[in-house]
mmCIF file of C-alpha atoms and ligand atoms in Angstrom:
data_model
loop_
_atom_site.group_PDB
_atom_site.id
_atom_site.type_symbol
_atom_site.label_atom_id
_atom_site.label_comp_id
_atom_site.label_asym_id
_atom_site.label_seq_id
_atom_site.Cartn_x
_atom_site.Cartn_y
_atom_site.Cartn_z
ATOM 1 C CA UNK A 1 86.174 82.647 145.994
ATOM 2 C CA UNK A 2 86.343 85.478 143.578
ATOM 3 C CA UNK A 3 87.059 88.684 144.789
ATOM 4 C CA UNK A 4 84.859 91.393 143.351
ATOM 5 C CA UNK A 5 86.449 93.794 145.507
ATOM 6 C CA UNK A 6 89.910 94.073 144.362
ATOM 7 C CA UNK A 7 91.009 96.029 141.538
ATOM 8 C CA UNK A 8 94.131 96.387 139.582
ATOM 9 C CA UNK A 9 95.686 99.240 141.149
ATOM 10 C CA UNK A 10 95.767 97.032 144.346
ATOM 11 C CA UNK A 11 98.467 94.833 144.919
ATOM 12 C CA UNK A 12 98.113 91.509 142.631
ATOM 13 C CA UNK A 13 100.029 89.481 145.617
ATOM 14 C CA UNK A 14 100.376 91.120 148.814
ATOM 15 C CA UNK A 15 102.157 89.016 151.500
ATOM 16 C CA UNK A 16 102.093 90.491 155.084
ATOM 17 C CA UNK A 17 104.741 89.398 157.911
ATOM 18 C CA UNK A 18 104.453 85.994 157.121
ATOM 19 C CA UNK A 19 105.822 83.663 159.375
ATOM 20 C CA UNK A 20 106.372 80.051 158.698
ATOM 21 C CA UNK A 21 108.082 77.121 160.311
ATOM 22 C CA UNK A 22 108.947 73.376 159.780
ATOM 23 C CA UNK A 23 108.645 71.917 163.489
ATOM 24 C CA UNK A 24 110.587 74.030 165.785
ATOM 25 C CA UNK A 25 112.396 76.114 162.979
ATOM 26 C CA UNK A 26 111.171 79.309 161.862
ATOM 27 C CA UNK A 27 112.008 80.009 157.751
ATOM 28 C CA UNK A 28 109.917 82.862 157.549
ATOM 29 C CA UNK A 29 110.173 85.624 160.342
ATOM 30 C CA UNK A 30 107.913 88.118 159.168
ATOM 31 C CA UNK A 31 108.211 88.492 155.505
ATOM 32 C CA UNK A 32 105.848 91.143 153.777
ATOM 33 C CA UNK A 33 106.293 92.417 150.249
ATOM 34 C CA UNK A 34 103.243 93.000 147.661
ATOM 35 C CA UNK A 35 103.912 93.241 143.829
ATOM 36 C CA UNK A 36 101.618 94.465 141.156
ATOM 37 C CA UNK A 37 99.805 93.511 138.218
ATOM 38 C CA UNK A 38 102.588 93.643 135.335
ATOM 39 C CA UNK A 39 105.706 93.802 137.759
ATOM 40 C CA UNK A 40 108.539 91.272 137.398
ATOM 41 C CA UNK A 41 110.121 90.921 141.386
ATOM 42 C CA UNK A 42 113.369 88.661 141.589
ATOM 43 C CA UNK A 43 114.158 87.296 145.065
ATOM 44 C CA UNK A 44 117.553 86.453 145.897
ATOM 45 C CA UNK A 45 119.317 85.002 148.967
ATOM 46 C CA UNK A 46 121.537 82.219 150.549
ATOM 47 C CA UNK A 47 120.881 78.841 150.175
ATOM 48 C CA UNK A 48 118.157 77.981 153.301
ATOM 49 C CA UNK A 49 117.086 81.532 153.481
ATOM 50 C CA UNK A 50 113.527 80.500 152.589
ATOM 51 C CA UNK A 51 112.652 81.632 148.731
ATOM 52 C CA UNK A 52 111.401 78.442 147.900
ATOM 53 C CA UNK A 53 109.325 78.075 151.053
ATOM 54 C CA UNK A 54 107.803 81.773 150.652
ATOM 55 C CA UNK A 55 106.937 81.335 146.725
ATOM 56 C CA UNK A 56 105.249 77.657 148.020
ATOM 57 C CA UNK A 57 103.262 79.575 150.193
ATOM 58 C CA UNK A 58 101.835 81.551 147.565
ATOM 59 C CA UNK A 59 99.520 78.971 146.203
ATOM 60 C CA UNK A 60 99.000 76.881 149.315
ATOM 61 C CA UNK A 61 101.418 74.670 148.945
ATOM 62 C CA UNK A 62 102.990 75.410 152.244
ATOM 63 C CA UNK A 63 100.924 76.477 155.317
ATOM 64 C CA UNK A 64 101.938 79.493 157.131
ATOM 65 C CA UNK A 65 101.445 80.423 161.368
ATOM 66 C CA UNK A 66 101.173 83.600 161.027
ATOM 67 C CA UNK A 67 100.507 86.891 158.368
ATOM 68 C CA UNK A 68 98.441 86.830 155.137
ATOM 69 C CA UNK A 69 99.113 85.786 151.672
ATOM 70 C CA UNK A 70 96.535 87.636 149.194
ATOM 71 C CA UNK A 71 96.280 87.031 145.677
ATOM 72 C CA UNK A 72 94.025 89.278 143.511
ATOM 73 C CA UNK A 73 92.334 90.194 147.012
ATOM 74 C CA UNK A 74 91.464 86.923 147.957
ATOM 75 C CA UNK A 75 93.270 85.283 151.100
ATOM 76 C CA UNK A 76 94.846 82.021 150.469
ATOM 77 C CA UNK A 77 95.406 80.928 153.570
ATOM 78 C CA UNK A 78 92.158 80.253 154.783
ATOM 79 C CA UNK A 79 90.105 77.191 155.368
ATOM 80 C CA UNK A 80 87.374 78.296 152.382
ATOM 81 C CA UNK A 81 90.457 78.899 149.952
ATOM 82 C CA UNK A 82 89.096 77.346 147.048
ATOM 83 C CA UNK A 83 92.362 75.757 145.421
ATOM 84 C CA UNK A 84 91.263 75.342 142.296
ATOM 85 C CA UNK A 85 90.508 78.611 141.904
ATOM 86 C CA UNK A 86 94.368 79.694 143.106
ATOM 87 C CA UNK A 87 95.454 77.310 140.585
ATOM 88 C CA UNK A 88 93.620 78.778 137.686
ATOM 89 C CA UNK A 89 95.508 82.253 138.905
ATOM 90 C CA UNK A 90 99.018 81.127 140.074
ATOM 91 C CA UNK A 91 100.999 79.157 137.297
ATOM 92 C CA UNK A 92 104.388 77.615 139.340
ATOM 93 C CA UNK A 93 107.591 76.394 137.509
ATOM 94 C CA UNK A 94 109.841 74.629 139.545
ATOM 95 C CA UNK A 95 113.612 73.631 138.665
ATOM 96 C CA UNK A 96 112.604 70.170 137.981
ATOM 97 C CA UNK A 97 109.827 70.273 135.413
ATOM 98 C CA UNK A 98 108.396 66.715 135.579
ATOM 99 C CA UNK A 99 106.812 66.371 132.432
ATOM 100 C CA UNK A 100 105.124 63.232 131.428
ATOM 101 C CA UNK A 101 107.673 60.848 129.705
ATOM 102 C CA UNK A 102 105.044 58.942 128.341
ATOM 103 C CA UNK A 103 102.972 62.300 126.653
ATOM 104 C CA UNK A 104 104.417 64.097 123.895
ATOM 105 C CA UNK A 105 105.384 68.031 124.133
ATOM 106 C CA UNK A 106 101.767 68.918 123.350
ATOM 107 C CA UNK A 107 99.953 66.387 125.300
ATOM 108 C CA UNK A 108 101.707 67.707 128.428
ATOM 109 C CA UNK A 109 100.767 71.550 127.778
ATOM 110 C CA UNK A 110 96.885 70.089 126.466
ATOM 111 C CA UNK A 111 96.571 68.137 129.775
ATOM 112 C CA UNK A 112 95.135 70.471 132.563
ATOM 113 C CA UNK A 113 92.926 72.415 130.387
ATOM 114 C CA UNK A 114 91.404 68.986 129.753
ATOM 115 C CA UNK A 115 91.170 67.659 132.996
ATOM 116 C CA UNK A 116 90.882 70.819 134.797
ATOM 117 C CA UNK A 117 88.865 73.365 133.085
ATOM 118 C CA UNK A 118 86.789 70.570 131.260
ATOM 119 C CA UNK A 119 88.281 72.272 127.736
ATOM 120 C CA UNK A 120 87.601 70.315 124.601
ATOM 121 C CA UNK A 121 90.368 68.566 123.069
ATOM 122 C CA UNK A 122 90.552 70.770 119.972
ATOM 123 C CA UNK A 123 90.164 73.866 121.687
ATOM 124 C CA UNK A 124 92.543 72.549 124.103
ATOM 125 C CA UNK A 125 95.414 71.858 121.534
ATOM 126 C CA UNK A 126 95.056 74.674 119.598
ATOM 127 C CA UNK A 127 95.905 76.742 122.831
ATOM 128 C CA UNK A 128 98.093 73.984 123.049
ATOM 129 C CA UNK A 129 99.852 75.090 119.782
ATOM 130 C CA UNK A 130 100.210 78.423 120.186
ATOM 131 C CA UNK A 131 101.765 78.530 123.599
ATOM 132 C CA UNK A 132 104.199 75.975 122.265
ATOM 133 C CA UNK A 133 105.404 78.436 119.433
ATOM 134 C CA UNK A 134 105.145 80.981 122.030
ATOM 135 C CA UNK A 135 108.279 79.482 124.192
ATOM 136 C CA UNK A 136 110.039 79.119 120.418
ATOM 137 C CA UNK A 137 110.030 75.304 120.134
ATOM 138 C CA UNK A 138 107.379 75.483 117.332
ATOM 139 C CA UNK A 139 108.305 71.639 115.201
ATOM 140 C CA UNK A 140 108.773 70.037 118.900
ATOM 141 C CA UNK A 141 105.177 69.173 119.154
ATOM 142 C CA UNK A 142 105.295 65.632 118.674
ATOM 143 C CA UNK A 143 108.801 64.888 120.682
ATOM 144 C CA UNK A 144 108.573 63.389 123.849
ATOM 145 C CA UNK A 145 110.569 64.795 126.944
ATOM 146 C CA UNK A 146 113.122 62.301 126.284
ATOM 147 C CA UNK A 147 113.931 63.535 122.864
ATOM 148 C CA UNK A 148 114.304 67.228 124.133
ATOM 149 C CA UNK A 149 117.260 68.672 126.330
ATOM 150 C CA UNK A 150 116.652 70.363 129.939
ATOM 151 C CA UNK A 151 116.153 74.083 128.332
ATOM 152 C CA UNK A 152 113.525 72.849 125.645
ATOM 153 C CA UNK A 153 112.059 70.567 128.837
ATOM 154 C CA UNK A 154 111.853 73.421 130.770
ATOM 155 C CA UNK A 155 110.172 75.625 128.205
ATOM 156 C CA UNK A 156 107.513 72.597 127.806
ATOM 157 C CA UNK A 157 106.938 73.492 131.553
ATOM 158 C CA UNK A 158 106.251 76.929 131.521
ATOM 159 C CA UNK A 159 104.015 76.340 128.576
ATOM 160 C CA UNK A 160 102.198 73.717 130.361
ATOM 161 C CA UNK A 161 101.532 76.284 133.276
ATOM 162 C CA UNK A 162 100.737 78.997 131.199
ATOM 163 C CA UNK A 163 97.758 77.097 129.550
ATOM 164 C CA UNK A 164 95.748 77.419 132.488
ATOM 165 C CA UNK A 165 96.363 81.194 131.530
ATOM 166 C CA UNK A 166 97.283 82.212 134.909
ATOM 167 C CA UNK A 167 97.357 85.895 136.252
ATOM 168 C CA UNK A 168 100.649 85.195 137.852
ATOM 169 C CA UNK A 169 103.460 82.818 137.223
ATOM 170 C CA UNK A 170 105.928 81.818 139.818
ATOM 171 C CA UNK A 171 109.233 80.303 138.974
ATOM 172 C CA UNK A 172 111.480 78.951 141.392
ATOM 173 C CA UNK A 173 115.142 78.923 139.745
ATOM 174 C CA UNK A 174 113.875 77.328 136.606
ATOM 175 C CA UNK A 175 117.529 77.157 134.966
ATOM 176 C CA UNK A 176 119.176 76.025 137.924
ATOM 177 C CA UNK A 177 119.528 72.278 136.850
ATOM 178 C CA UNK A 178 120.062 73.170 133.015
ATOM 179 C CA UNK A 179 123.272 73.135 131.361
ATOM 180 C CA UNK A 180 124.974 76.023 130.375
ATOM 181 C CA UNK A 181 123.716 76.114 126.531
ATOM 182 C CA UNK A 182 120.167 76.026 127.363
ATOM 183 C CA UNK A 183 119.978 78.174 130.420
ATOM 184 C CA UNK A 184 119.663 81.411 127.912
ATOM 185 C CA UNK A 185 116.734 79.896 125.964
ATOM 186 C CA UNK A 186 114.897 79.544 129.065
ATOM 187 C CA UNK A 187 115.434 83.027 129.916
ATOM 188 C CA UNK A 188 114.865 84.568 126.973
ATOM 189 C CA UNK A 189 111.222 82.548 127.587
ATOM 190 C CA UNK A 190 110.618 84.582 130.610
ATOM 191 C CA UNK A 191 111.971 87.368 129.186
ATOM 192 C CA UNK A 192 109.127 87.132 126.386
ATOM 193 C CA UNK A 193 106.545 86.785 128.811
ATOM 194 C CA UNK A 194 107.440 89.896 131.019
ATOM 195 C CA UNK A 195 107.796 91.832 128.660
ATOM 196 C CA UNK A 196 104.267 91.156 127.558
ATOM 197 C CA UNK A 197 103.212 92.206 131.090
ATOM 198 C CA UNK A 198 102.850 88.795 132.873
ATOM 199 C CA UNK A 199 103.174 89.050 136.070
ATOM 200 C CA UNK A 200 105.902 87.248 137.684
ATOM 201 C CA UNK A 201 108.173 86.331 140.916
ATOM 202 C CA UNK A 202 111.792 84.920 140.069
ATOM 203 C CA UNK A 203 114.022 82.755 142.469
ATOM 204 C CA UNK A 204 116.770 83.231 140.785
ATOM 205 C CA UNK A 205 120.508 82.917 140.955
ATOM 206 C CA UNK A 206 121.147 84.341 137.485
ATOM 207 C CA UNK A 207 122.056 88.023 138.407
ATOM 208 C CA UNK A 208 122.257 89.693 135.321
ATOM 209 C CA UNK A 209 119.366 87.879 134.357
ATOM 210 C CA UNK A 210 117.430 89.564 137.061
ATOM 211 C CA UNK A 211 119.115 92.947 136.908
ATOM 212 C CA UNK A 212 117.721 93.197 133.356
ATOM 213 C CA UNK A 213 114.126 91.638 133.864
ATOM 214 C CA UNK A 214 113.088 92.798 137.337
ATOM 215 C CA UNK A 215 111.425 95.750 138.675
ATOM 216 C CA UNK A 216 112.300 95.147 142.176
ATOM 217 C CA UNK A 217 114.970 92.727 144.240
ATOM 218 C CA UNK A 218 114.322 91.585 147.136
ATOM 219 C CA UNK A 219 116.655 89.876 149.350
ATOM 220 C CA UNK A 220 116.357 87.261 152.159
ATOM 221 C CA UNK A 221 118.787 86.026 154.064
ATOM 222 C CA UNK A 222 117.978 83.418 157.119
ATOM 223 C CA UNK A 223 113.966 84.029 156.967
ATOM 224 C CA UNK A 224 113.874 88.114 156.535
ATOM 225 C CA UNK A 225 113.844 90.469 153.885
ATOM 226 C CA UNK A 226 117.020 92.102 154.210
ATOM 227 C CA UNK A 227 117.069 94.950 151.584
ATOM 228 C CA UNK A 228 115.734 95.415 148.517
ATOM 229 C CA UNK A 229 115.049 98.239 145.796
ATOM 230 C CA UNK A 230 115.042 98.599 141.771
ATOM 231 C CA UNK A 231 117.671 96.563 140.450
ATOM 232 C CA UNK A 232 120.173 99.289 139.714
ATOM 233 C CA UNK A 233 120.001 100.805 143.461
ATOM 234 C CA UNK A 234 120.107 97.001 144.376
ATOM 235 C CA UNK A 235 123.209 95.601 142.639
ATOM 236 C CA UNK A 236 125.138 99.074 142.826
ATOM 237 C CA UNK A 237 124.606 100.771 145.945
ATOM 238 C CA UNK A 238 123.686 97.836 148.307
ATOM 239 C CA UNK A 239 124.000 98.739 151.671
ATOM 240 C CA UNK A 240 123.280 95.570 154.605
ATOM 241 C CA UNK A 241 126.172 94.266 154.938
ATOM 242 C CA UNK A 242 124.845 90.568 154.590
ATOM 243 C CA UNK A 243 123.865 92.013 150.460
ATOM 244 C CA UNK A 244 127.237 93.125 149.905
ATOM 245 C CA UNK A 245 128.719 89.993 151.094
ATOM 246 C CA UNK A 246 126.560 88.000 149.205
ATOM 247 C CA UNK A 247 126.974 90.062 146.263
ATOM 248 C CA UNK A 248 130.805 90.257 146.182
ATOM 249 C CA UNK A 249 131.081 86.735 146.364
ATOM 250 C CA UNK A 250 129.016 85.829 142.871
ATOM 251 C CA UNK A 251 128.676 89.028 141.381
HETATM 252 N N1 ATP B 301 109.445 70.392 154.107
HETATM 253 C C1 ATP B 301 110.380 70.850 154.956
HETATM 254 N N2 ATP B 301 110.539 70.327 156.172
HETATM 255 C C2 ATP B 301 111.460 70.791 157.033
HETATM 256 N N3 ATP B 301 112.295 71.811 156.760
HETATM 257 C C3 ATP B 301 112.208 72.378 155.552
HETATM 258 C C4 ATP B 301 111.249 71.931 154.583
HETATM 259 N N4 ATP B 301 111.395 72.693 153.462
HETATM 260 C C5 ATP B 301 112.382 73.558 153.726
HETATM 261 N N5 ATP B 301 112.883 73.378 154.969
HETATM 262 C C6 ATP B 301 113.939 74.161 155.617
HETATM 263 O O1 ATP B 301 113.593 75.529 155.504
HETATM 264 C C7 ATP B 301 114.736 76.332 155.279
HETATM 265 C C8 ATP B 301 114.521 77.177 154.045
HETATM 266 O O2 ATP B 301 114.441 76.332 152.924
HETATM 267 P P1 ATP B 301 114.133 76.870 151.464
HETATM 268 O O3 ATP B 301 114.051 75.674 150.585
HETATM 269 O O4 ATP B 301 112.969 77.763 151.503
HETATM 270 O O5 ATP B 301 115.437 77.712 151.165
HETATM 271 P P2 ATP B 301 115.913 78.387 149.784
HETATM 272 O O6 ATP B 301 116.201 79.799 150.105
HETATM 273 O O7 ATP B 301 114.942 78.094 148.721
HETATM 274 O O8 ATP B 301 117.294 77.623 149.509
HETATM 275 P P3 ATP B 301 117.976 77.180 148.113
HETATM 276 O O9 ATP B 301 118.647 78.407 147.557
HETATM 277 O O10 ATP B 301 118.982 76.150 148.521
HETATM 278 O O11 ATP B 301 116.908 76.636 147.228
HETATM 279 C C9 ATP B 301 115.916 75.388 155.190
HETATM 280 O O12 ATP B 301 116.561 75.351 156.442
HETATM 281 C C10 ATP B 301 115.265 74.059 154.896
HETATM 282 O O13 ATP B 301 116.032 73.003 155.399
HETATM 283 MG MG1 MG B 302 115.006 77.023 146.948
#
């Protein structure tokens, strides 16, 4: 599975005219876009225009029909794709984080490297640790999902993804099912983590969010990319009209 021909100053993720389609309806008409190691790429669209389905099929959790999905040179959509391996490399955060009610904050984030990468259990928590102060809810190690709100939840998540210290994490509007108070916490998480030069691809709905964090918008509407460009050319000069009217109606 590894790739020992791809280097850094290729494309991390490079998706090529991916098509994709549930029965008879096509979601994906030929989307390509590539993003390198370090960049932060937000995509943004209407409802049904296929951001979840494209980030899914990013670590094989959708099939696609037609097109390639590489990540660090290796295709995923392949019948040798070795998921484990993709796994290891692509950390996902969804906008439900389904944490373990039963497992407190750290047992969740000391789970996979357990069970997955056969870590021991004090190496394995003391990772464990530190990515929980990482995501600022250092004292919530012993609480239990119950005991925390959605934004402290949700930060449990990405630290739970991040300890299979993945190359690229994907988060698929994260903050979408938070209240209000604890959407900022979470995004100040990301914001941490891009800024140390994690790689990362946003669904997002929070627009000044992504104005400030990404390198490059990208948006779909009904299964294409429709425009996109560096935030500032993106959100000020748009010009398909399907951006602007998507833009004047939330920005
Ligand atoms: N498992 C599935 N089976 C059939 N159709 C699906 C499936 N998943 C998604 N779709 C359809 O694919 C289209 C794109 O869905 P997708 O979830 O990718 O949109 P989205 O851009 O993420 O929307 P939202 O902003 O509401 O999350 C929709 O028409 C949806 O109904
Ligand atoms: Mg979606």
């Amino acid at each position: 599975m590894p790739n020992d021909n791809w280097t850094p100053d290729q494309p991390l993720v490079s998706i090529k005219d991916v098509r994709k389609s549930f029965g008879s309806l096509e979601v994906l008409k030929g989307v390509s876009l590539d993003v390198m190691k370090g960049e932060v790429i937000c995509i943004i669209g209407p409802s049904g225009s296929g951001k979840s389905t494209l980030i899914r099929c990013i670590n094989a959790l959708n099939d696609i029909q037609a097109g390639s999905i590489t990540v660090e040179g290796q295709e995923v959509h392949t019948e040798k794709l070795d998921k484990l391996e993709l796994r290891k490399k692509v950390g996902m955060v969804f906008q439900q984080y389904n944490l373990f009610p039963h497992k407190t904050a750290l047992e969740n984030v000391m789970m996979a490297p357990i069970k997955v990468l056969r870590k021991s259990k004090a190496e394995a928590e003391q990772t464990a640790r530190a990515l929980i102060k990482k995501v600022r809810l250092d004292g919530k190690e012993g609480a239990y999902p119950g005991e925390l709100s959605g934004g402290q939840q949700q930060r449990v998540a990405i630290a739970r993804s991040l300890a299979m210290n993945p190359d690229v994490m994907l988060f698929d509007e994260v903050t979408a099912a938070l209240d209000p108070e604890t959407v900022k916490e979470v995004l100040v998480t990301i914001k941490d983590l891009a800024q140390e030069g994690m790689t990362c691809i946003l669904v997002t709905h929070e627009m000044g969010f992504a104005r400030e964090i990404a390198d490059h918008i990208y948006f779909t509407d009904r299964g294409v990319i429709v425009e996109h460009g560096p935030p500032a050319t993106f959100f000020d000069n748009a010009q398909d009209p399907r951006t602007k009217e998507f833009l004047s109606q939330i920005l």
